[in-house]
């Protein structure tokens, strides 16, 4: 069975006919490097939304031998565009990074290049070097939607230390920030499954937020499996506890939310509702049932 | 050994066969780990070639420190590989190392091979330190939890899922059954076993059952894992051979087993993908979806009611206890 070595969110970009201009295609995708069953290194681009997009296609799967190709930043472009360049031909494939924050772009690119040189390359993650930069939530560069697709939630070492200190104090004391509800009681399959039944069109909005190295394509079934999983439930619980510290102000900007949303569970939910209402009206769709 | 945060960068991982198998793959070792639901001869025979049994249980400090809780004797001259657990969070990987360090002629990746030969002849404590200081091993171990700097899971938030399990390895070394427990000073020798029939497995069953029986019924939460050869290559070869000799029935049976294995690997790959992932974006997207679907308000109210009821139940229980 094949083996994922590296995966991250990336879209494709294409040269506009008759010009030197590279245009990013908005389709949400992922670059995946894997050791195939054939024992060879595969460079794969996958569509994360499974809507068949004529231009972008659904998948690209290239077999690459060591030193066949390199993955480098396109410096002439102002955005986060990278090119897969071949040593033995003029073939070029362009991609753009789709993580909401650009702070890990070079990290991903360095690891891709490492693997392209040598499939045994040990990945290097400079977690100490990552720093959070407040960004607008929409994926940059050509994304047509203003949606809250920002799913990169990064903390600087300083922010993490502050959070950790706050949490240590909290668990030592018997009372916590009194919140009369928990996210773990909201994001239950019992609450989510009826939503998927009454609003199936919302299911695909979740696809870009699934792990890029999930071994099955995004689907309603995959989402059911995920929301039932202990890993997901644990993540909800951790986020719930972190929100209770009231200290997530800067961090929630990565989700397209105002600082106020990071001060507690109820402010967070309030901000999410406002964000949803905004997006609904931007859609031009009739607003849904009010509460 | 235990303390506030001497995790030394080792993150706590789940004790799941999928996690262990992925670690083995990273180490370049052609073995897998499977759940073991029964110690009866048929179940164990189906998993052959079988190299070790791993017994996991929620750690309960024992009152007696010198006696072993389940028979056997300390062997301070143990000729095989035995390392002490120096960092609590590394316990799963340490158990794996204690197992694979004692399997003769095991193919390994280069780093693991180097580590094993480097630690040759070292005492258990030093071996434990060497293992814990191997950065590449720690990274392989941590690869199955979300990276701590980009997720909140590394913050030491009280984990509601799993408490730390303790792992004990049972396997044969030079004709005797040994119990390797990283928290004990030495390897524990349970004596030699009959070579024929079930061989060492029978002795291991006896030792494990004896251990379980030392606890009052229902007091011990435990599970068992089996470290075995990866069956996929053999199955595939078997199927080819059966098909070429026209043995349709046996080939169909082998196909069924193979399909079962593939299903299991897919499930493991799915779960491992979730383990490595930072889910915050998905959490946010789900809440946005609830909001767009006009359901966020009502689920919020429901959640409030659930929380209120939970607190009241807790108070009621608390009051009962005080009255005692």
PDB file of N, CA, C and O in Angstrom, chain A residues 3 104 122 147 151 153 155 160 164 167 180 185 191 198-199 202 209-211 213-214 216 225 229 231-232 235 238 241-242 255 273 275-276 279 288-289 291, chain B residues 14 25 111 148-150 152-153 155 157-158 266 270 273-279 281 284-287 289 291-297 299 302 304 307 310:
ATOM      1  N   UNK A   3       2.122   5.126   0.699  1.00  0.00           N
ATOM      2  CA  UNK A   3       2.560   5.682   1.943  1.00  0.00           C
ATOM      3  C   UNK A   3       2.711   7.186   1.842  1.00  0.00           C
ATOM      4  O   UNK A   3       3.586   7.641   1.124  1.00  0.00           O
ATOM      5  N   UNK A 104       4.310  28.785   6.806  1.00  0.00           N
ATOM      6  CA  UNK A 104       4.941  27.475   6.622  1.00  0.00           C
ATOM      7  C   UNK A 104       5.261  27.172   5.166  1.00  0.00           C
ATOM      8  O   UNK A 104       5.716  26.072   4.848  1.00  0.00           O
ATOM      9  N   UNK A 122      14.715  13.081   5.435  1.00  0.00           N
ATOM     10  CA  UNK A 122      13.978  13.256   6.685  1.00  0.00           C
ATOM     11  C   UNK A 122      13.395  14.650   6.733  1.00  0.00           C
ATOM     12  O   UNK A 122      14.122  15.626   6.671  1.00  0.00           O
ATOM     13  N   UNK A 147     -14.937  33.351   1.733  1.00  0.00           N
ATOM     14  CA  UNK A 147     -15.365  32.470   2.802  1.00  0.00           C
ATOM     15  C   UNK A 147     -14.363  32.341   3.919  1.00  0.00           C
ATOM     16  O   UNK A 147     -13.206  32.584   3.756  1.00  0.00           O
ATOM     17  N   UNK A 151      -8.092  27.929   7.841  1.00  0.00           N
ATOM     18  CA  UNK A 151      -8.082  26.834   8.797  1.00  0.00           C
ATOM     19  C   UNK A 151      -6.692  26.666   9.354  1.00  0.00           C
ATOM     20  O   UNK A 151      -6.319  25.638   9.839  1.00  0.00           O
ATOM     21  N   UNK A 153      -4.393  27.684  12.208  1.00  0.00           N
ATOM     22  CA  UNK A 153      -4.535  28.239  13.541  1.00  0.00           C
ATOM     23  C   UNK A 153      -3.200  28.036  14.207  1.00  0.00           C
ATOM     24  O   UNK A 153      -2.921  26.989  14.747  1.00  0.00           O
ATOM     25  N   UNK A 155       0.092  29.306  16.630  1.00  0.00           N
ATOM     26  CA  UNK A 155       0.473  30.126  17.774  1.00  0.00           C
ATOM     27  C   UNK A 155       1.981  30.266  17.798  1.00  0.00           C
ATOM     28  O   UNK A 155       2.702  29.329  17.504  1.00  0.00           O
ATOM     29  N   UNK A 160       1.850  30.370  22.915  1.00  0.00           N
ATOM     30  CA  UNK A 160       1.623  29.054  23.508  1.00  0.00           C
ATOM     31  C   UNK A 160       2.011  29.060  24.984  1.00  0.00           C
ATOM     32  O   UNK A 160       1.338  28.490  25.825  1.00  0.00           O
ATOM     33  N   UNK A 164      -0.339  28.251  28.039  1.00  0.00           N
ATOM     34  CA  UNK A 164      -0.002  27.147  28.935  1.00  0.00           C
ATOM     35  C   UNK A 164      -0.026  27.611  30.378  1.00  0.00           C
ATOM     36  O   UNK A 164      -0.536  26.928  31.254  1.00  0.00           O
ATOM     37  N   UNK A 167      -3.541  27.983  31.526  1.00  0.00           N
ATOM     38  CA  UNK A 167      -4.203  26.694  31.730  1.00  0.00           C
ATOM     39  C   UNK A 167      -3.713  26.028  33.006  1.00  0.00           C
ATOM     40  O   UNK A 167      -4.474  25.364  33.695  1.00  0.00           O
ATOM     41  N   UNK A 180     -21.576  28.301  30.614  1.00  0.00           N
ATOM     42  CA  UNK A 180     -22.639  27.363  30.920  1.00  0.00           C
ATOM     43  C   UNK A 180     -22.855  26.351  29.815  1.00  0.00           C
ATOM     44  O   UNK A 180     -23.845  25.618  29.825  1.00  0.00           O
ATOM     45  N   UNK A 185     -20.722  19.599  23.525  1.00  0.00           N
ATOM     46  CA  UNK A 185     -22.145  19.246  23.499  1.00  0.00           C
ATOM     47  C   UNK A 185     -22.837  19.842  22.278  1.00  0.00           C
ATOM     48  O   UNK A 185     -24.006  19.548  22.023  1.00  0.00           O
ATOM     49  N   UNK A 191     -26.331  16.326  16.772  1.00  0.00           N
ATOM     50  CA  UNK A 191     -26.671  17.658  16.273  1.00  0.00           C
ATOM     51  C   UNK A 191     -26.280  17.861  14.823  1.00  0.00           C
ATOM     52  O   UNK A 191     -26.940  18.601  14.091  1.00  0.00           O
ATOM     53  N   UNK A 198     -30.762  18.104   6.387  1.00  0.00           N
ATOM     54  CA  UNK A 198     -31.624  19.190   5.919  1.00  0.00           C
ATOM     55  C   UNK A 198     -30.880  20.167   5.010  1.00  0.00           C
ATOM     56  O   UNK A 198     -31.489  20.843   4.196  1.00  0.00           O
ATOM     57  N   UNK A 199     -29.566  20.248   5.159  1.00  0.00           N
ATOM     58  CA  UNK A 199     -28.793  21.186   4.343  1.00  0.00           C
ATOM     59  C   UNK A 199     -27.598  20.495   3.686  1.00  0.00           C
ATOM     60  O   UNK A 199     -26.446  20.803   3.975  1.00  0.00           O
ATOM     61  N   UNK A 202     -24.360  22.149   2.526  1.00  0.00           N
ATOM     62  CA  UNK A 202     -23.315  22.621   3.446  1.00  0.00           C
ATOM     63  C   UNK A 202     -22.182  21.608   3.601  1.00  0.00           C
ATOM     64  O   UNK A 202     -21.108  21.938   4.069  1.00  0.00           O
ATOM     65  N   UNK A 209     -11.602  21.526   4.663  1.00  0.00           N
ATOM     66  CA  UNK A 209     -11.062  21.533   6.014  1.00  0.00           C
ATOM     67  C   UNK A 209     -10.709  20.144   6.511  1.00  0.00           C
ATOM     68  O   UNK A 209     -10.410  19.958   7.687  1.00  0.00           O
ATOM     69  N   UNK A 210     -10.767  19.163   5.607  1.00  0.00           N
ATOM     70  CA  UNK A 210     -10.401  17.808   5.996  1.00  0.00           C
ATOM     71  C   UNK A 210      -8.900  17.613   5.815  1.00  0.00           C
ATOM     72  O   UNK A 210      -8.268  18.324   5.041  1.00  0.00           O
ATOM     73  N   UNK A 211      -8.318  16.655   6.529  1.00  0.00           N
ATOM     74  CA  UNK A 211      -6.880  16.447   6.395  1.00  0.00           C
ATOM     75  C   UNK A 211      -6.500  16.181   4.941  1.00  0.00           C
ATOM     76  O   UNK A 211      -7.163  15.393   4.263  1.00  0.00           O
ATOM     77  N   UNK A 213      -4.189  14.485   3.775  1.00  0.00           N
ATOM     78  CA  UNK A 213      -3.691  13.128   3.510  1.00  0.00           C
ATOM     79  C   UNK A 213      -4.690  12.053   3.909  1.00  0.00           C
ATOM     80  O   UNK A 213      -4.330  10.903   4.130  1.00  0.00           O
ATOM     81  N   UNK A 214      -5.956  12.430   3.970  1.00  0.00           N
ATOM     82  CA  UNK A 214      -6.992  11.435   4.252  1.00  0.00           C
ATOM     83  C   UNK A 214      -6.966  10.386   3.148  1.00  0.00           C
ATOM     84  O   UNK A 214      -6.925  10.742   1.972  1.00  0.00           O
ATOM     85  N   UNK A 216      -9.153   8.585   1.862  1.00  0.00           N
ATOM     86  CA  UNK A 216     -10.346   8.494   1.009  1.00  0.00           C
ATOM     87  C   UNK A 216     -10.695   9.907   0.556  1.00  0.00           C
ATOM     88  O   UNK A 216     -10.367  10.868   1.232  1.00  0.00           O
ATOM     89  N   UNK A 225     -17.547   9.708   9.617  1.00  0.00           N
ATOM     90  CA  UNK A 225     -16.518   8.950  10.329  1.00  0.00           C
ATOM     91  C   UNK A 225     -15.686   9.875  11.205  1.00  0.00           C
ATOM     92  O   UNK A 225     -15.345   9.556  12.338  1.00  0.00           O
ATOM     93  N   UNK A 229     -15.147  10.229  15.481  1.00  0.00           N
ATOM     94  CA  UNK A 229     -13.847   9.689  15.902  1.00  0.00           C
ATOM     95  C   UNK A 229     -13.378  10.289  17.222  1.00  0.00           C
ATOM     96  O   UNK A 229     -13.660  11.450  17.520  1.00  0.00           O
ATOM     97  N   UNK A 231     -10.407  11.143  17.895  1.00  0.00           N
ATOM     98  CA  UNK A 231      -9.436  12.201  17.621  1.00  0.00           C
ATOM     99  C   UNK A 231     -10.159  13.543  17.443  1.00  0.00           C
ATOM    100  O   UNK A 231      -9.710  14.575  17.961  1.00  0.00           O
ATOM    101  N   UNK A 232     -11.257  13.518  16.708  1.00  0.00           N
ATOM    102  CA  UNK A 232     -12.003  14.761  16.502  1.00  0.00           C
ATOM    103  C   UNK A 232     -12.603  15.246  17.820  1.00  0.00           C
ATOM    104  O   UNK A 232     -12.504  16.427  18.171  1.00  0.00           O
ATOM    105  N   UNK A 235     -10.124  16.877  19.884  1.00  0.00           N
ATOM    106  CA  UNK A 235      -9.766  18.195  19.373  1.00  0.00           C
ATOM    107  C   UNK A 235     -10.810  19.235  19.773  1.00  0.00           C
ATOM    108  O   UNK A 235     -10.479  20.362  20.135  1.00  0.00           O
ATOM    109  N   UNK A 238     -10.265  20.028  23.431  1.00  0.00           N
ATOM    110  CA  UNK A 238      -9.093  20.888  23.645  1.00  0.00           C
ATOM    111  C   UNK A 238      -9.398  22.324  23.258  1.00  0.00           C
ATOM    112  O   UNK A 238      -9.023  23.259  23.972  1.00  0.00           O
ATOM    113  N   UNK A 241     -11.587  23.981  25.849  1.00  0.00           N
ATOM    114  CA  UNK A 241     -10.850  24.375  27.043  1.00  0.00           C
ATOM    115  C   UNK A 241      -9.982  25.599  26.790  1.00  0.00           C
ATOM    116  O   UNK A 241      -9.857  26.485  27.634  1.00  0.00           O
ATOM    117  N   UNK A 242      -9.371  25.639  25.608  1.00  0.00           N
ATOM    118  CA  UNK A 242      -8.518  26.787  25.286  1.00  0.00           C
ATOM    119  C   UNK A 242      -9.344  28.064  25.177  1.00  0.00           C
ATOM    120  O   UNK A 242      -8.924  29.125  25.630  1.00  0.00           O
ATOM    121  N   UNK A 255      -9.057  32.537  11.710  1.00  0.00           N
ATOM    122  CA  UNK A 255     -10.323  31.958  11.268  1.00  0.00           C
ATOM    123  C   UNK A 255     -11.232  33.025  10.684  1.00  0.00           C
ATOM    124  O   UNK A 255     -12.402  32.761  10.405  1.00  0.00           O
ATOM    125  N   UNK A 273     -21.854  33.172  14.361  1.00  0.00           N
ATOM    126  CA  UNK A 273     -23.190  33.414  13.786  1.00  0.00           C
ATOM    127  C   UNK A 273     -23.152  34.640  12.879  1.00  0.00           C
ATOM    128  O   UNK A 273     -23.714  34.631  11.779  1.00  0.00           O
ATOM    129  N   UNK A 275     -20.594  35.844  11.326  1.00  0.00           N
ATOM    130  CA  UNK A 275     -19.803  35.491  10.140  1.00  0.00           C
ATOM    131  C   UNK A 275     -20.654  34.703   9.152  1.00  0.00           C
ATOM    132  O   UNK A 275     -20.634  34.946   7.944  1.00  0.00           O
ATOM    133  N   UNK A 276     -21.449  33.768   9.682  1.00  0.00           N
ATOM    134  CA  UNK A 276     -22.308  32.945   8.818  1.00  0.00           C
ATOM    135  C   UNK A 276     -23.377  33.796   8.152  1.00  0.00           C
ATOM    136  O   UNK A 276     -23.657  33.640   6.959  1.00  0.00           O
ATOM    137  N   UNK A 279     -21.871  35.733   5.341  1.00  0.00           N
ATOM    138  CA  UNK A 279     -21.588  34.917   4.161  1.00  0.00           C
ATOM    139  C   UNK A 279     -22.867  34.508   3.449  1.00  0.00           C
ATOM    140  O   UNK A 279     -22.919  34.443   2.233  1.00  0.00           O
ATOM    141  N   UNK A 288     -31.497  31.561   5.950  1.00  0.00           N
ATOM    142  CA  UNK A 288     -32.115  30.317   6.404  1.00  0.00           C
ATOM    143  C   UNK A 288     -33.032  30.586   7.577  1.00  0.00           C
ATOM    144  O   UNK A 288     -33.181  31.704   8.016  1.00  0.00           O
ATOM    145  N   UNK A 289     -33.590  29.565   8.075  1.00  0.00           N
ATOM    146  CA  UNK A 289     -34.480  29.703   9.231  1.00  0.00           C
ATOM    147  C   UNK A 289     -33.768  30.477  10.312  1.00  0.00           C
ATOM    148  O   UNK A 289     -32.624  30.189  10.636  1.00  0.00           O
ATOM    149  N   UNK A 291     -33.212  31.635  14.236  1.00  0.00           N
ATOM    150  CA  UNK A 291     -33.366  30.887  15.476  1.00  0.00           C
ATOM    151  C   UNK A 291     -34.450  31.504  16.328  1.00  0.00           C
ATOM    152  O   UNK A 291     -34.460  31.409  17.488  1.00  0.00           O
TER     153      UNK A 291
ATOM    154  N   UNK B  14      -1.579   7.732  21.369  1.00  0.00           N
ATOM    155  CA  UNK B  14      -2.580   6.721  21.646  1.00  0.00           C
ATOM    156  C   UNK B  14      -1.948   5.344  21.549  1.00  0.00           C
ATOM    157  O   UNK B  14      -0.964   5.145  20.846  1.00  0.00           O
ATOM    158  N   UNK B  25       6.538   0.960  10.641  1.00  0.00           N
ATOM    159  CA  UNK B  25       6.810   1.248   9.243  1.00  0.00           C
ATOM    160  C   UNK B  25       7.891   2.323   9.139  1.00  0.00           C
ATOM    161  O   UNK B  25       8.834   2.204   8.361  1.00  0.00           O
ATOM    162  N   UNK B 111      18.775   3.811  10.717  1.00  0.00           N
ATOM    163  CA  UNK B 111      18.917   4.492  12.014  1.00  0.00           C
ATOM    164  C   UNK B 111      18.625   3.554  13.167  1.00  0.00           C
ATOM    165  O   UNK B 111      19.316   3.578  14.189  1.00  0.00           O
ATOM    166  N   UNK B 148       2.913  20.132  18.132  1.00  0.00           N
ATOM    167  CA  UNK B 148       2.455  20.921  19.270  1.00  0.00           C
ATOM    168  C   UNK B 148       2.449  22.410  19.000  1.00  0.00           C
ATOM    169  O   UNK B 148       1.687  23.137  19.587  1.00  0.00           O
ATOM    170  N   UNK B 149       3.325  22.894  18.137  1.00  0.00           N
ATOM    171  CA  UNK B 149       3.357  24.341  17.965  1.00  0.00           C
ATOM    172  C   UNK B 149       2.201  24.851  17.137  1.00  0.00           C
ATOM    173  O   UNK B 149       1.945  26.035  17.112  1.00  0.00           O
ATOM    174  N   UNK B 150       1.553  24.005  16.395  1.00  0.00           N
ATOM    175  CA  UNK B 150       0.448  24.534  15.604  1.00  0.00           C
ATOM    176  C   UNK B 150      -0.880  23.976  16.065  1.00  0.00           C
ATOM    177  O   UNK B 150      -1.871  24.022  15.385  1.00  0.00           O
ATOM    178  N   UNK B 152      -3.344  22.945  19.786  1.00  0.00           N
ATOM    179  CA  UNK B 152      -3.452  23.121  21.217  1.00  0.00           C
ATOM    180  C   UNK B 152      -3.238  21.822  21.967  1.00  0.00           C
ATOM    181  O   UNK B 152      -3.259  21.785  23.174  1.00  0.00           O
ATOM    182  N   UNK B 153      -3.041  20.743  21.243  1.00  0.00           N
ATOM    183  CA  UNK B 153      -2.961  19.461  21.919  1.00  0.00           C
ATOM    184  C   UNK B 153      -1.674  19.278  22.694  1.00  0.00           C
ATOM    185  O   UNK B 153      -1.554  18.379  23.493  1.00  0.00           O
ATOM    186  N   UNK B 155      -0.553  21.345  24.823  1.00  0.00           N
ATOM    187  CA  UNK B 155      -0.524  22.296  25.920  1.00  0.00           C
ATOM    188  C   UNK B 155      -0.711  21.666  27.287  1.00  0.00           C
ATOM    189  O   UNK B 155      -0.811  22.365  28.269  1.00  0.00           O
ATOM    190  N   UNK B 157      -3.337  20.181  28.256  1.00  0.00           N
ATOM    191  CA  UNK B 157      -4.729  20.257  28.683  1.00  0.00           C
ATOM    192  C   UNK B 157      -5.121  18.890  29.209  1.00  0.00           C
ATOM    193  O   UNK B 157      -4.715  17.881  28.656  1.00  0.00           O
ATOM    194  N   UNK B 158      -5.890  18.854  30.268  1.00  0.00           N
ATOM    195  CA  UNK B 158      -6.284  17.533  30.787  1.00  0.00           C
ATOM    196  C   UNK B 158      -6.952  16.716  29.695  1.00  0.00           C
ATOM    197  O   UNK B 158      -7.908  17.135  29.082  1.00  0.00           O
ATOM    198  N   UNK B 266      -6.775   0.468   5.888  1.00  0.00           N
ATOM    199  CA  UNK B 266      -7.447   1.714   5.485  1.00  0.00           C
ATOM    200  C   UNK B 266      -7.957   2.441   6.713  1.00  0.00           C
ATOM    201  O   UNK B 266      -7.816   3.662   6.836  1.00  0.00           O
ATOM    202  N   UNK B 270      -6.762   6.079   7.977  1.00  0.00           N
ATOM    203  CA  UNK B 270      -7.754   7.128   8.217  1.00  0.00           C
ATOM    204  C   UNK B 270      -7.523   7.729   9.602  1.00  0.00           C
ATOM    205  O   UNK B 270      -7.429   8.954   9.764  1.00  0.00           O
ATOM    206  N   UNK B 273      -4.317   9.742   9.894  1.00  0.00           N
ATOM    207  CA  UNK B 273      -4.475  11.044   9.258  1.00  0.00           C
ATOM    208  C   UNK B 273      -5.161  12.012  10.224  1.00  0.00           C
ATOM    209  O   UNK B 273      -4.764  13.177  10.340  1.00  0.00           O
ATOM    210  N   UNK B 274      -6.155  11.538  10.955  1.00  0.00           N
ATOM    211  CA  UNK B 274      -6.835  12.403  11.917  1.00  0.00           C
ATOM    212  C   UNK B 274      -5.933  12.748  13.099  1.00  0.00           C
ATOM    213  O   UNK B 274      -5.989  13.853  13.626  1.00  0.00           O
ATOM    214  N   UNK B 275      -5.099  11.792  13.492  1.00  0.00           N
ATOM    215  CA  UNK B 275      -4.217  12.039  14.640  1.00  0.00           C
ATOM    216  C   UNK B 275      -3.233  13.152  14.373  1.00  0.00           C
ATOM    217  O   UNK B 275      -2.856  13.887  15.269  1.00  0.00           O
ATOM    218  N   UNK B 276      -2.764  13.237  13.113  1.00  0.00           N
ATOM    219  CA  UNK B 276      -1.705  14.184  12.789  1.00  0.00           C
ATOM    220  C   UNK B 276      -2.249  15.580  12.525  1.00  0.00           C
ATOM    221  O   UNK B 276      -1.514  16.524  12.357  1.00  0.00           O
ATOM    222  N   UNK B 277      -3.573  15.691  12.440  1.00  0.00           N
ATOM    223  CA  UNK B 277      -4.166  16.889  11.868  1.00  0.00           C
ATOM    224  C   UNK B 277      -4.563  17.898  12.936  1.00  0.00           C
ATOM    225  O   UNK B 277      -4.964  17.544  14.044  1.00  0.00           O
ATOM    226  N   UNK B 278      -4.473  19.154  12.609  1.00  0.00           N
ATOM    227  CA  UNK B 278      -4.973  20.232  13.456  1.00  0.00           C
ATOM    228  C   UNK B 278      -6.423  20.480  13.061  1.00  0.00           C
ATOM    229  O   UNK B 278      -6.703  21.014  11.996  1.00  0.00           O
ATOM    230  N   UNK B 279      -7.353  20.105  13.930  1.00  0.00           N
ATOM    231  CA  UNK B 279      -8.776  20.090  13.568  1.00  0.00           C
ATOM    232  C   UNK B 279      -9.487  21.421  13.768  1.00  0.00           C
ATOM    233  O   UNK B 279     -10.700  21.514  13.519  1.00  0.00           O
ATOM    234  N   UNK B 281      -9.640  24.245  12.251  1.00  0.00           N
ATOM    235  CA  UNK B 281     -10.353  24.788  11.093  1.00  0.00           C
ATOM    236  C   UNK B 281     -11.652  24.044  10.834  1.00  0.00           C
ATOM    237  O   UNK B 281     -12.669  24.649  10.486  1.00  0.00           O
ATOM    238  N   UNK B 284     -14.242  25.005  13.441  1.00  0.00           N
ATOM    239  CA  UNK B 284     -14.818  26.301  13.097  1.00  0.00           C
ATOM    240  C   UNK B 284     -15.797  26.171  11.940  1.00  0.00           C
ATOM    241  O   UNK B 284     -16.913  26.708  11.984  1.00  0.00           O
ATOM    242  N   UNK B 285     -15.397  25.416  10.889  1.00  0.00           N
ATOM    243  CA  UNK B 285     -16.252  25.275   9.706  1.00  0.00           C
ATOM    244  C   UNK B 285     -17.572  24.591  10.042  1.00  0.00           C
ATOM    245  O   UNK B 285     -18.629  24.924   9.480  1.00  0.00           O
ATOM    246  N   UNK B 286     -17.528  23.640  10.983  1.00  0.00           N
ATOM    247  CA  UNK B 286     -18.763  22.953  11.377  1.00  0.00           C
ATOM    248  C   UNK B 286     -19.694  23.905  12.115  1.00  0.00           C
ATOM    249  O   UNK B 286     -20.909  23.887  11.909  1.00  0.00           O
ATOM    250  N   UNK B 287     -19.092  24.758  12.966  1.00  0.00           N
ATOM    251  CA  UNK B 287     -19.931  25.714  13.693  1.00  0.00           C
ATOM    252  C   UNK B 287     -20.545  26.717  12.714  1.00  0.00           C
ATOM    253  O   UNK B 287     -21.717  27.091  12.849  1.00  0.00           O
ATOM    254  N   UNK B 289     -21.264  26.085   9.652  1.00  0.00           N
ATOM    255  CA  UNK B 289     -22.320  25.355   8.936  1.00  0.00           C
ATOM    256  C   UNK B 289     -23.595  25.286   9.780  1.00  0.00           C
ATOM    257  O   UNK B 289     -24.705  25.491   9.266  1.00  0.00           O
ATOM    258  N   UNK B 291     -24.464  27.412  11.960  1.00  0.00           N
ATOM    259  CA  UNK B 291     -25.019  28.766  11.975  1.00  0.00           C
ATOM    260  C   UNK B 291     -25.756  29.058  10.677  1.00  0.00           C
ATOM    261  O   UNK B 291     -26.869  29.597  10.676  1.00  0.00           O
ATOM    262  N   UNK B 292     -25.144  28.678   9.555  1.00  0.00           N
ATOM    263  CA  UNK B 292     -25.780  28.936   8.268  1.00  0.00           C
ATOM    264  C   UNK B 292     -27.080  28.163   8.129  1.00  0.00           C
ATOM    265  O   UNK B 292     -28.019  28.603   7.472  1.00  0.00           O
ATOM    266  N   UNK B 293     -27.091  26.991   8.731  1.00  0.00           N
ATOM    267  CA  UNK B 293     -28.295  26.169   8.647  1.00  0.00           C
ATOM    268  C   UNK B 293     -29.332  26.567   9.671  1.00  0.00           C
ATOM    269  O   UNK B 293     -30.353  25.917   9.815  1.00  0.00           O
ATOM    270  N   UNK B 294     -29.051  27.684  10.370  1.00  0.00           N
ATOM    271  CA  UNK B 294     -30.016  28.177  11.334  1.00  0.00           C
ATOM    272  C   UNK B 294     -30.150  27.308  12.574  1.00  0.00           C
ATOM    273  O   UNK B 294     -31.154  27.379  13.284  1.00  0.00           O
ATOM    274  N   UNK B 295     -29.141  26.475  12.839  1.00  0.00           N
ATOM    275  CA  UNK B 295     -29.286  25.532  13.949  1.00  0.00           C
ATOM    276  C   UNK B 295     -28.410  25.883  15.156  1.00  0.00           C
ATOM    277  O   UNK B 295     -28.470  25.211  16.179  1.00  0.00           O
ATOM    278  N   UNK B 296     -27.580  26.907  15.009  1.00  0.00           N
ATOM    279  CA  UNK B 296     -26.609  27.146  16.076  1.00  0.00           C
ATOM    280  C   UNK B 296     -27.301  27.555  17.369  1.00  0.00           C
ATOM    281  O   UNK B 296     -26.927  27.118  18.451  1.00  0.00           O
ATOM    282  N   UNK B 297     -28.331  28.413  17.245  1.00  0.00           N
ATOM    283  CA  UNK B 297     -29.037  28.873  18.440  1.00  0.00           C
ATOM    284  C   UNK B 297     -29.632  27.725  19.228  1.00  0.00           C
ATOM    285  O   UNK B 297     -29.425  27.611  20.441  1.00  0.00           O
ATOM    286  N   UNK B 299     -28.946  24.492  19.139  1.00  0.00           N
ATOM    287  CA  UNK B 299     -27.979  23.546  19.716  1.00  0.00           C
ATOM    288  C   UNK B 299     -27.280  24.170  20.915  1.00  0.00           C
ATOM    289  O   UNK B 299     -26.909  23.482  21.862  1.00  0.00           O
ATOM    290  N   UNK B 302     -29.644  23.645  23.773  1.00  0.00           N
ATOM    291  CA  UNK B 302     -29.585  22.237  24.173  1.00  0.00           C
ATOM    292  C   UNK B 302     -28.319  21.982  24.988  1.00  0.00           C
ATOM    293  O   UNK B 302     -28.348  21.281  26.002  1.00  0.00           O
ATOM    294  N   UNK B 304     -26.625  24.047  26.753  1.00  0.00           N
ATOM    295  CA  UNK B 304     -26.767  24.659  28.077  1.00  0.00           C
ATOM    296  C   UNK B 304     -27.522  23.733  29.004  1.00  0.00           C
ATOM    297  O   UNK B 304     -27.136  23.531  30.162  1.00  0.00           O
ATOM    298  N   UNK B 307     -25.419  20.794  30.064  1.00  0.00           N
ATOM    299  CA  UNK B 307     -24.388  21.184  31.032  1.00  0.00           C
ATOM    300  C   UNK B 307     -24.999  21.358  32.419  1.00  0.00           C
ATOM    301  O   UNK B 307     -24.453  20.917  33.423  1.00  0.00           O
ATOM    302  N   UNK B 310     -25.722  18.102  33.962  1.00  0.00           N
ATOM    303  CA  UNK B 310     -24.486  17.431  34.335  1.00  0.00           C
ATOM    304  C   UNK B 310     -23.972  17.965  35.665  1.00  0.00           C
ATOM    305  O   UNK B 310     -23.554  17.220  36.547  1.00  0.00           O
TER     306      UNK B 310
END
